[in-house]
Coordinates of C-alpha atoms and ligand atoms in Angstrom, one line a residue:
X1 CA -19.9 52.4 0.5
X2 CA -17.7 51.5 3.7
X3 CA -20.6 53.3 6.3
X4 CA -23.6 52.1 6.4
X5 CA -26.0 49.5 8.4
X6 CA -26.2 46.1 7.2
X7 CA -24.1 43.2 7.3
X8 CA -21.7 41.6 5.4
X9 CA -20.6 37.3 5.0
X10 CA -17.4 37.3 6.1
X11 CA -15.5 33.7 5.8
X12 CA -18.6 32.2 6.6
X13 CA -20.3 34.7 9.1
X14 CA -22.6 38.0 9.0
X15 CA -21.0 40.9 10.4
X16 CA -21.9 44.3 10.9
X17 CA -21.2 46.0 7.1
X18 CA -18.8 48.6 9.3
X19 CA -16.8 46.1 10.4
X20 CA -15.8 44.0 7.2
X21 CA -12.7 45.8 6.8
X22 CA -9.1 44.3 5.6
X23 CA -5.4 45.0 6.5
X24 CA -3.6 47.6 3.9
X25 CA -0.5 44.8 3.3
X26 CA -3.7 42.0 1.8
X27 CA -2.4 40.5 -0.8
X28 CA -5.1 41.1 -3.4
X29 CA -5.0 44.9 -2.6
X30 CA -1.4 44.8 -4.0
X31 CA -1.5 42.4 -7.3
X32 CA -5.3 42.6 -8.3
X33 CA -5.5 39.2 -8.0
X34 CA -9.1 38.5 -6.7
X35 CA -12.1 36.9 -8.5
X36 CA -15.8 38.2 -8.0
X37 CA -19.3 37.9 -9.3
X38 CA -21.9 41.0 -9.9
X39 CA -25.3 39.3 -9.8
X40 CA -28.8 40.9 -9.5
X41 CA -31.8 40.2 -7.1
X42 CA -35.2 41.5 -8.5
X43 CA -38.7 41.8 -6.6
X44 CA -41.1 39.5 -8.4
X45 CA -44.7 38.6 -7.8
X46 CA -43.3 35.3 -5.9
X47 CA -41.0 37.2 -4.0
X48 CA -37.4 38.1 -4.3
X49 CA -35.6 36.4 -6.9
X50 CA -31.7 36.5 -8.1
X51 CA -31.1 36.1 -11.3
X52 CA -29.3 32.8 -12.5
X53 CA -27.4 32.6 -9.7
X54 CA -25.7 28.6 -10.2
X55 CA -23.9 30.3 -13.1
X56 CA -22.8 33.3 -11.4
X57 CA -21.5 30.7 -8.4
X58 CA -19.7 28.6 -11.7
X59 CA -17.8 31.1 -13.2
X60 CA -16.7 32.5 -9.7
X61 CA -15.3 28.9 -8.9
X62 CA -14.1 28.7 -12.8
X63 CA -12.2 31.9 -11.7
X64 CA -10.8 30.3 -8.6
X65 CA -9.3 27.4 -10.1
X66 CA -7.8 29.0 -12.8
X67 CA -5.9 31.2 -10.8
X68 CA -5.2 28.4 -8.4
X69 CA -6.9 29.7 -5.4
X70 CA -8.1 27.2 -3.0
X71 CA -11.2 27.6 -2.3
X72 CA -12.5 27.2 1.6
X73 CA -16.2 27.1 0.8
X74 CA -18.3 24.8 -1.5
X75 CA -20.4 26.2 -4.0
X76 CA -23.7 25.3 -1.8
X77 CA -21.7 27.2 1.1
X78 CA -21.6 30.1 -1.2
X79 CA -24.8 29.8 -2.5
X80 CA -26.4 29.4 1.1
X81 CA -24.1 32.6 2.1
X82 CA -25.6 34.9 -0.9
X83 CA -29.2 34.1 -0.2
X84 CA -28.1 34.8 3.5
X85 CA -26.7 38.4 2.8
X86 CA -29.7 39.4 0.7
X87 CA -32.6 38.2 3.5
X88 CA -30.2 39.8 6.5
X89 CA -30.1 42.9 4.9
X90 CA -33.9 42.9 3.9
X91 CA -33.2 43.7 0.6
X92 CA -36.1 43.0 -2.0
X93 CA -34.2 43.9 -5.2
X94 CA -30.6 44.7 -5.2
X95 CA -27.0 44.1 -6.6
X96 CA -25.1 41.4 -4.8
X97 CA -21.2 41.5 -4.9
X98 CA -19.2 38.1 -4.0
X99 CA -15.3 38.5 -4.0
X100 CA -12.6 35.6 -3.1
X101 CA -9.3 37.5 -2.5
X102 CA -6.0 37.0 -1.1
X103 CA -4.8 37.7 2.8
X104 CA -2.3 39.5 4.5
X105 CA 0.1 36.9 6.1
X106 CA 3.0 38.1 2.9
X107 CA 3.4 40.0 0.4
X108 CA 5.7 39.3 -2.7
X109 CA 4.3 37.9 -6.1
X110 CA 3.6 34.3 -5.0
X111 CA 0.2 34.2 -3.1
X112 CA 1.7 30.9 -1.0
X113 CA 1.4 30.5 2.6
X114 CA -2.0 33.9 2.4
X115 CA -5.4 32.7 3.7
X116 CA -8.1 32.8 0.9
X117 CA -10.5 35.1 1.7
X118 CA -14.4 35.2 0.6
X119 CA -16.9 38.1 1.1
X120 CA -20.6 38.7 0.2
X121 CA -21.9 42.0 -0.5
X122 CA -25.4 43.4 -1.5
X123 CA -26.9 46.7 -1.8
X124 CA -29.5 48.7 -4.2
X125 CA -28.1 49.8 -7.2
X126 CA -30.6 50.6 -10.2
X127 CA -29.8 51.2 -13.7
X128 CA -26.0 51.1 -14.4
X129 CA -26.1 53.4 -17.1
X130 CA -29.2 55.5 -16.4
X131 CA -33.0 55.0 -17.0
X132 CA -32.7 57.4 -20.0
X133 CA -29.8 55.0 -21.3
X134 CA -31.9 51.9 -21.2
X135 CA -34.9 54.1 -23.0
X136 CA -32.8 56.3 -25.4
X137 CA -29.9 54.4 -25.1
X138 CA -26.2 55.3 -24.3
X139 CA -23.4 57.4 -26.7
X140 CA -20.4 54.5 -26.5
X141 CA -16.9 55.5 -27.7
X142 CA -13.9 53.1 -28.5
X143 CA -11.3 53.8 -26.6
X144 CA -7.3 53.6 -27.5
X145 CA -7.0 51.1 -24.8
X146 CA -6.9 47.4 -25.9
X147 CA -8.6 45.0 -24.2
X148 CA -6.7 42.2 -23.0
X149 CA -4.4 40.2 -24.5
X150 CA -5.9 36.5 -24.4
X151 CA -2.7 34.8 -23.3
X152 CA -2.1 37.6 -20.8
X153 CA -5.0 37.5 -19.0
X154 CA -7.0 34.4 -18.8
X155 CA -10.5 36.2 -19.4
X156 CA -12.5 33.0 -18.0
X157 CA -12.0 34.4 -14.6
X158 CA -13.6 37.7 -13.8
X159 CA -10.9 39.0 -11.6
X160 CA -10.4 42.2 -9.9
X161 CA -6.9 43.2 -11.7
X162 CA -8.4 43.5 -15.1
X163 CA -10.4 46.1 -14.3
X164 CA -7.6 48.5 -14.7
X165 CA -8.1 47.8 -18.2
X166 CA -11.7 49.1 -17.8
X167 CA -11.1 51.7 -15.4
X168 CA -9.0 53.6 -18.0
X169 CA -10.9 52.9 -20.6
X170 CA -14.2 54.0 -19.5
X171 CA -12.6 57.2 -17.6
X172 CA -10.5 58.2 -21.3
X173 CA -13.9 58.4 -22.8
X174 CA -16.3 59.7 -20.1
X175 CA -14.4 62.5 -19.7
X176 CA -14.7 63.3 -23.6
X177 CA -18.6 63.1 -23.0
X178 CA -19.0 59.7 -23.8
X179 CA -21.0 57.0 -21.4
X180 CA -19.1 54.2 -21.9
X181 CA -16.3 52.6 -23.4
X182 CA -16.2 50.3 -26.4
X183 CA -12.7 48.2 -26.6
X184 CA -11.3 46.6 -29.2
X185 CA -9.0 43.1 -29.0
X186 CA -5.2 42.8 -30.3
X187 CA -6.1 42.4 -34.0
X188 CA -8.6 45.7 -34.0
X189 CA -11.4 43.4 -33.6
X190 CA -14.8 44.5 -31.3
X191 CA -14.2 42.6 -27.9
X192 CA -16.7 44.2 -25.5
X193 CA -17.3 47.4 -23.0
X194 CA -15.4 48.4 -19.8
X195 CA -18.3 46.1 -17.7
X196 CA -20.2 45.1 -21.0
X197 CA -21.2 42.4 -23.7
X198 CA -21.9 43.6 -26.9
X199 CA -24.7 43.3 -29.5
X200 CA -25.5 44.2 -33.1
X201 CA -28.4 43.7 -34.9
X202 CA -28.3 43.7 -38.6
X203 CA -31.1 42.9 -41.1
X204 CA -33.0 41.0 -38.8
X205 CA -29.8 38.9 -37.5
X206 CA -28.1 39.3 -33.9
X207 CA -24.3 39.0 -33.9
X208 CA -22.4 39.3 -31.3
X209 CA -18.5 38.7 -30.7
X210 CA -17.3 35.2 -29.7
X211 CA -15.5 34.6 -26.5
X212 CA -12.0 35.0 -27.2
X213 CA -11.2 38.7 -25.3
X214 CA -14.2 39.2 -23.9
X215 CA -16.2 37.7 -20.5
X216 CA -18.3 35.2 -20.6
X217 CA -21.4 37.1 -20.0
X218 CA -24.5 35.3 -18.1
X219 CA -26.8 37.9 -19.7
X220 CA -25.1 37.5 -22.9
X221 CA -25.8 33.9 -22.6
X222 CA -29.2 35.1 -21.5
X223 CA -30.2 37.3 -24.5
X224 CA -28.7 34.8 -27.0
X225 CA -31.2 32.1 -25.3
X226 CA -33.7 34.9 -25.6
X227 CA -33.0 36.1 -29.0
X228 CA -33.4 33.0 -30.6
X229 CA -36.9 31.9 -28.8
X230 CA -38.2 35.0 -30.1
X231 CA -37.3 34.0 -33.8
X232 CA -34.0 35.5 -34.3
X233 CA -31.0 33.8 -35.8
X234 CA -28.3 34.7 -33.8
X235 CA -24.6 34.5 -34.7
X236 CA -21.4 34.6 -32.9
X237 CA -18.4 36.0 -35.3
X238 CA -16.0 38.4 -35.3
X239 CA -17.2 42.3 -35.6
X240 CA -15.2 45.1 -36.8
X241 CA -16.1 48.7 -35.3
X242 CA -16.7 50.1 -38.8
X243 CA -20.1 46.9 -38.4
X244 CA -21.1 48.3 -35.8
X245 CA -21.5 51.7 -37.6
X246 CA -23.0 50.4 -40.2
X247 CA -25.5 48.4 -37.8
X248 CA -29.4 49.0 -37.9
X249 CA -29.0 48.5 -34.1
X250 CA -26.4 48.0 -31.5
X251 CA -26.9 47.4 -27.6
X252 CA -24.9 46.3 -24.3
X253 CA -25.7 43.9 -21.8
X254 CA -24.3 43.0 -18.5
X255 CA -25.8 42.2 -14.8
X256 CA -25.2 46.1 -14.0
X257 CA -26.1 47.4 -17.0
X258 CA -29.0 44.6 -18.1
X259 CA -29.5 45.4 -21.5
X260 CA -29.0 49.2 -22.6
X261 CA -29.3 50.2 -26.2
X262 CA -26.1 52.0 -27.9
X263 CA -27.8 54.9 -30.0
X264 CA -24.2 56.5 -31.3
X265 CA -20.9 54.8 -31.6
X266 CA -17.9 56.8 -32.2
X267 CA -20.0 60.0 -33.3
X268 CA -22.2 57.9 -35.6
X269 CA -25.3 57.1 -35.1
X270 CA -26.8 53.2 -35.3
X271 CA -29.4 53.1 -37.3
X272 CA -32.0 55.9 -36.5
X273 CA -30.0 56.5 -33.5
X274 CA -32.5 55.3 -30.9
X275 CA -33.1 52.0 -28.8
X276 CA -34.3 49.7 -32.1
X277 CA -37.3 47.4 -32.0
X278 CA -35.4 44.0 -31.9
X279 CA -33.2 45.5 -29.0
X280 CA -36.9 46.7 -27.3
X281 CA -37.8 43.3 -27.6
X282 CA -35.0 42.1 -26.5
X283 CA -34.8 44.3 -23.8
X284 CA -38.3 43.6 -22.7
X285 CA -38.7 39.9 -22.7
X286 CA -35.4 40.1 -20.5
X287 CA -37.5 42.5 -17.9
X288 CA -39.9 40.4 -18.0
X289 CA -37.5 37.2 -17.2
X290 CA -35.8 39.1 -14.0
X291 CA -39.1 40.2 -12.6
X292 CA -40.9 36.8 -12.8
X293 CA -43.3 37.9 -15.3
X294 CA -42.9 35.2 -17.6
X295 CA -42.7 31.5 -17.3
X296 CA -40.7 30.6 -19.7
X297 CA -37.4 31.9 -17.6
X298 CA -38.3 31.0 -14.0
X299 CA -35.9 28.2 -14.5
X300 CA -33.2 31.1 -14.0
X301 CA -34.7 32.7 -10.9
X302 CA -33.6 31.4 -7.3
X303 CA -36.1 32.6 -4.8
X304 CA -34.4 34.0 -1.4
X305 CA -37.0 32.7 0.9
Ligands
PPE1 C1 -15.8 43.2 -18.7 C2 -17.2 42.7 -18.6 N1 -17.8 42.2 -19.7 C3 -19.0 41.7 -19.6 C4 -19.8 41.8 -18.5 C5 -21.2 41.2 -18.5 O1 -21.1 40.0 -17.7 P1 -22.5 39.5 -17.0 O2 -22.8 40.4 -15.9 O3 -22.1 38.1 -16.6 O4 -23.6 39.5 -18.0 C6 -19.2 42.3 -17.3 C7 -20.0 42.5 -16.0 N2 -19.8 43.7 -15.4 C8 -20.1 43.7 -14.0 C9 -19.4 44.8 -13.3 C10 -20.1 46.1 -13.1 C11 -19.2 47.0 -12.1 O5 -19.2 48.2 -12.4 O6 -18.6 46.5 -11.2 C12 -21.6 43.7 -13.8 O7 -22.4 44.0 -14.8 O8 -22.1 43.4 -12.7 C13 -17.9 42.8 -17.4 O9 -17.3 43.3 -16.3

């Protein structure tokens, strides 16, 4: 990732992409703590457009003031500094990667006395898990890792450290075959995927896991918003993995992975073990939100130029 042209916002500047490099002793590379943001831009008929990008900017100042790191830029600055990154890199549709981190002046567990630091990154990078996984949809596998502990890690804050949690989720199962990793809270309860939301669908009703464990997901927002204004009740409740077997339909959704049907959980199949026609709905009318092709969402598209 670290060679190639381009450029990259760098506390408030474009620099050459090769050149937006960081000391070994940076704080954040130690203790995890960093907060970032994976948002999408898509190419629409008006041009390029990302993809509710004031709530992706929220939640990464949500993250910053939960973990008490002082933020140097406002979220215009920020905002301004995205749309920047995506036209200097001529990018028409891509995957844009803003990260707030800790400097290098000390190390040792308090963070006092580092420089906050704030980088913008964006590049092309198309279906997260695979064109056949958003068609067929994805084998998903629970892993024996539990996802995080809510008093542990504040799960508000999308920050860099709690992707260990992912990382050895979603490696403990890919390397059994799997595609991705379904984890489960404390109590045994359905929390979400390595980088996922999920989604059930049963008799005609979407469910999906409240908030506790899991991220606050912008396209889980999305396809809840989406859901209903096609007719559908949707619920938020607790799910138990043994639910989600018994499912007539079952599918993930993040920025990366957009909405990808889960055909197989745990070696059984959901429902007929293929992307179902509420998730193909689904799934569509949120395509046809990112790429501008309906009117109805262009409130969450921010043009670049
Ligand atoms: C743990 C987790 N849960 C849910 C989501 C969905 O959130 P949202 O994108 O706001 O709908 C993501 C995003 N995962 C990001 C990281 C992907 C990566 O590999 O890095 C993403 O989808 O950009 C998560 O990382």
């Amino acid at each position: 990732m670290s060679d190639r042209d381009g450029f990259i916002w760098s506390d408030g500047k474009l620099i050459p992409w090769r050149e937006a490099n960081i000391h070994v002793l940076t704080h954040s590379l130690h203790y995890g703590m960093g907060v970032f943001e994976g948002i999408r831009a898509y190419k629409t008929p008006q041009g390029t457009a990302i993809f509710r990008l004031p709530e992706h900017v929220k939640r990464l100042f949500n993250g910053t003031k939960i973990f008490q790191m002082n933020m140097p830029y406002s979220p215009e600055e920020i905002t301004k500094g995205i749309i920047d990154t995506v036209n200097s890199n001529k990018l028409e549709a891509c995957y844009i990667r803003p990260i707030i981190f800790i400097g290098s002046q000390k190390l040792g567990i308090s963070p006092k006395g580092n420089t906050i630091h704030t980088a913008i990154a964006a590049w092309e990078w198309g279906a997260y898990l695979g064109e056949d996984g958003l068609n067929k949809g994805i084998r998903v596998k629970t892993s024996s890792f539990t996802r995080h502990f809510v008093n542990s890690s504040l799960v508000r804050a999308k920050a860099s450290g709690y992707y260990i949690n992912s990382i050895l989720a979603n490696q403990e199962v890919t390397a059994n075959g799997y595609d991705e990793a379904l984890l489960l809270d404390t109590e045994g309860y359905v929390s979400e995927g390595s980088g996922e939301n999920l989604f059930m669908v049963r008799n005609g009703i979407v469910y999906t896991p409240d908030l506790a464990s899991c991220l606050d997901g912008i396209t889980r927002d999305s396809v809840m918003q989406i859901a209903k204004d096609l007719g559908y009740e949707v619920r938020e409740k607790r799910l138990t993995r043994d639910e989600v077997y018994s499912a007539d339909e079952a599918f993930f959704t993040g920025t990366a992975a957009e909405v990808t049907p889960i055909r197989e959980l745990d070696d059984r199949s959901i429902g007929d073990g293929e992307r179902g026609p509420i998730t193909e709905r689904i799934q569509k009318t949120y395509f046809d939100a990112v790429y501008g092709r309906n009117d109805q969402y262009k409130k969450w598209l921010t043009y670049v130029k």
